[in-house]
């Protein structure tokens, strides 16, 4: 087997967050906050989630992977907003 065909990822220093089939914005945010081990007191709205995704100082891992599954269960407008928040956060962390 050629080494160039092997994909390797060291996930020991990576925080992996699973979002699975949320049916509402509140359920989506709850799953994200649980996976991120968010400090208590964070708001349960889009603005708060945006701030959370840009300030991850409490997480010791430097790499964070959010695995999204079953997002088609979200209302369309919430899915669009969530996708935009993720894109904005990725652009922010990219520098």
Tab-separated table of C-alpha atoms in Angstrom:
chain	number	residue	atom	x	y	z
A	1	UNK	CA	0.000	0.000	0.000
A	2	UNK	CA	1.325	3.396	-0.921
A	3	UNK	CA	1.683	5.787	1.984
A	4	UNK	CA	0.189	8.617	-0.094
A	5	UNK	CA	-3.177	6.849	-0.010
A	6	UNK	CA	-3.394	6.712	3.764
A	7	UNK	CA	-5.216	9.381	5.719
A	8	UNK	CA	-3.980	9.858	9.274
A	9	UNK	CA	-5.278	12.174	11.929
A	10	UNK	CA	-4.022	12.407	15.498
A	11	UNK	CA	-7.235	13.012	17.416
A	12	UNK	CA	-5.683	12.732	20.870
A	13	UNK	CA	-5.388	16.506	21.098
A	14	UNK	CA	-8.657	17.188	19.323
A	15	UNK	CA	-12.057	17.936	20.836
A	16	UNK	CA	-14.746	16.203	18.795
A	17	UNK	CA	-18.312	17.443	19.182
A	18	UNK	CA	-21.215	15.437	17.777
A	19	UNK	CA	-24.428	17.090	16.666
A	20	UNK	CA	-26.997	14.466	15.792
A	21	UNK	CA	-30.468	15.151	14.445
A	22	UNK	CA	-31.465	18.265	16.354
A	23	UNK	CA	-35.090	19.176	15.743
A	24	UNK	CA	-34.843	22.754	16.975
A	25	UNK	CA	-32.384	25.579	17.505
A	26	UNK	CA	-32.513	24.935	21.255
A	27	UNK	CA	-31.658	21.252	20.800
A	28	UNK	CA	-28.811	22.107	18.424
A	29	UNK	CA	-27.332	24.638	20.841
A	30	UNK	CA	-27.727	22.219	23.768
A	31	UNK	CA	-25.821	19.500	21.892
A	32	UNK	CA	-23.036	21.907	20.944
A	33	UNK	CA	-22.728	23.316	24.445
A	34	UNK	CA	-22.606	19.817	25.953
A	35	UNK	CA	-19.910	18.719	23.519
A	36	UNK	CA	-17.879	21.848	24.089
A	37	UNK	CA	-18.252	21.499	27.880
A	38	UNK	CA	-19.316	25.112	27.910
A	39	UNK	CA	-19.085	26.978	31.191
A	40	UNK	CA	-22.483	27.585	32.749
A	41	UNK	CA	-24.293	30.809	32.057
A	42	UNK	CA	-23.960	31.006	28.287
A	43	UNK	CA	-26.970	32.292	26.422
A	44	UNK	CA	-29.157	29.957	24.414
A	45	UNK	CA	-29.370	32.036	21.236
A	46	UNK	CA	-27.525	32.576	17.959
A	47	UNK	CA	-25.534	35.575	19.206
A	48	UNK	CA	-24.280	33.613	22.212
A	49	UNK	CA	-23.364	30.632	20.029
A	50	UNK	CA	-21.444	32.956	17.708
A	51	UNK	CA	-19.434	34.272	20.670
A	52	UNK	CA	-18.825	30.746	21.983
A	53	UNK	CA	-17.466	29.552	18.638
A	54	UNK	CA	-15.002	32.468	18.581
A	55	UNK	CA	-13.821	32.178	22.187
A	56	UNK	CA	-12.877	28.644	23.132
A	57	UNK	CA	-10.347	29.583	25.823
A	58	UNK	CA	-11.653	27.040	28.358
A	59	UNK	CA	-11.010	24.086	26.026
A	60	UNK	CA	-7.510	22.627	26.407
A	61	UNK	CA	-7.513	21.090	22.907
A	62	UNK	CA	-6.302	23.290	20.086
A	63	UNK	CA	-8.237	21.520	17.350
A	64	UNK	CA	-11.998	21.191	17.449
A	65	UNK	CA	-14.034	19.052	15.082
A	66	UNK	CA	-17.811	19.389	14.937
A	67	UNK	CA	-19.432	16.366	13.347
A	68	UNK	CA	-22.905	17.221	12.079
A	69	UNK	CA	-25.406	14.497	11.254
A	70	UNK	CA	-29.105	14.659	10.563
A	71	UNK	CA	-29.257	18.424	10.179
A	72	UNK	CA	-32.142	18.023	7.747
A	73	UNK	CA	-34.362	17.745	10.835
A	74	UNK	CA	-33.743	21.423	11.604
A	75	UNK	CA	-36.077	24.090	10.266
A	76	UNK	CA	-34.581	25.533	7.074
A	77	UNK	CA	-34.024	29.036	8.466
A	78	UNK	CA	-32.181	27.612	11.505
A	79	UNK	CA	-30.017	25.449	9.255
A	80	UNK	CA	-29.045	28.469	7.156
A	81	UNK	CA	-28.197	30.492	10.275
A	82	UNK	CA	-26.173	27.635	11.785
A	83	UNK	CA	-24.216	27.114	8.563
A	84	UNK	CA	-23.429	30.836	8.419
A	85	UNK	CA	-22.230	30.816	12.039
A	86	UNK	CA	-19.943	27.857	11.358
A	87	UNK	CA	-18.548	29.524	8.235
A	88	UNK	CA	-17.921	32.771	10.111
A	89	UNK	CA	-16.225	30.935	12.988
A	90	UNK	CA	-14.019	28.965	10.591
A	91	UNK	CA	-12.998	32.177	8.818
A	92	UNK	CA	-12.267	33.817	12.177
A	93	UNK	CA	-10.012	30.969	13.332
A	94	UNK	CA	-8.306	30.702	9.961
A	95	UNK	CA	-7.050	34.225	10.555
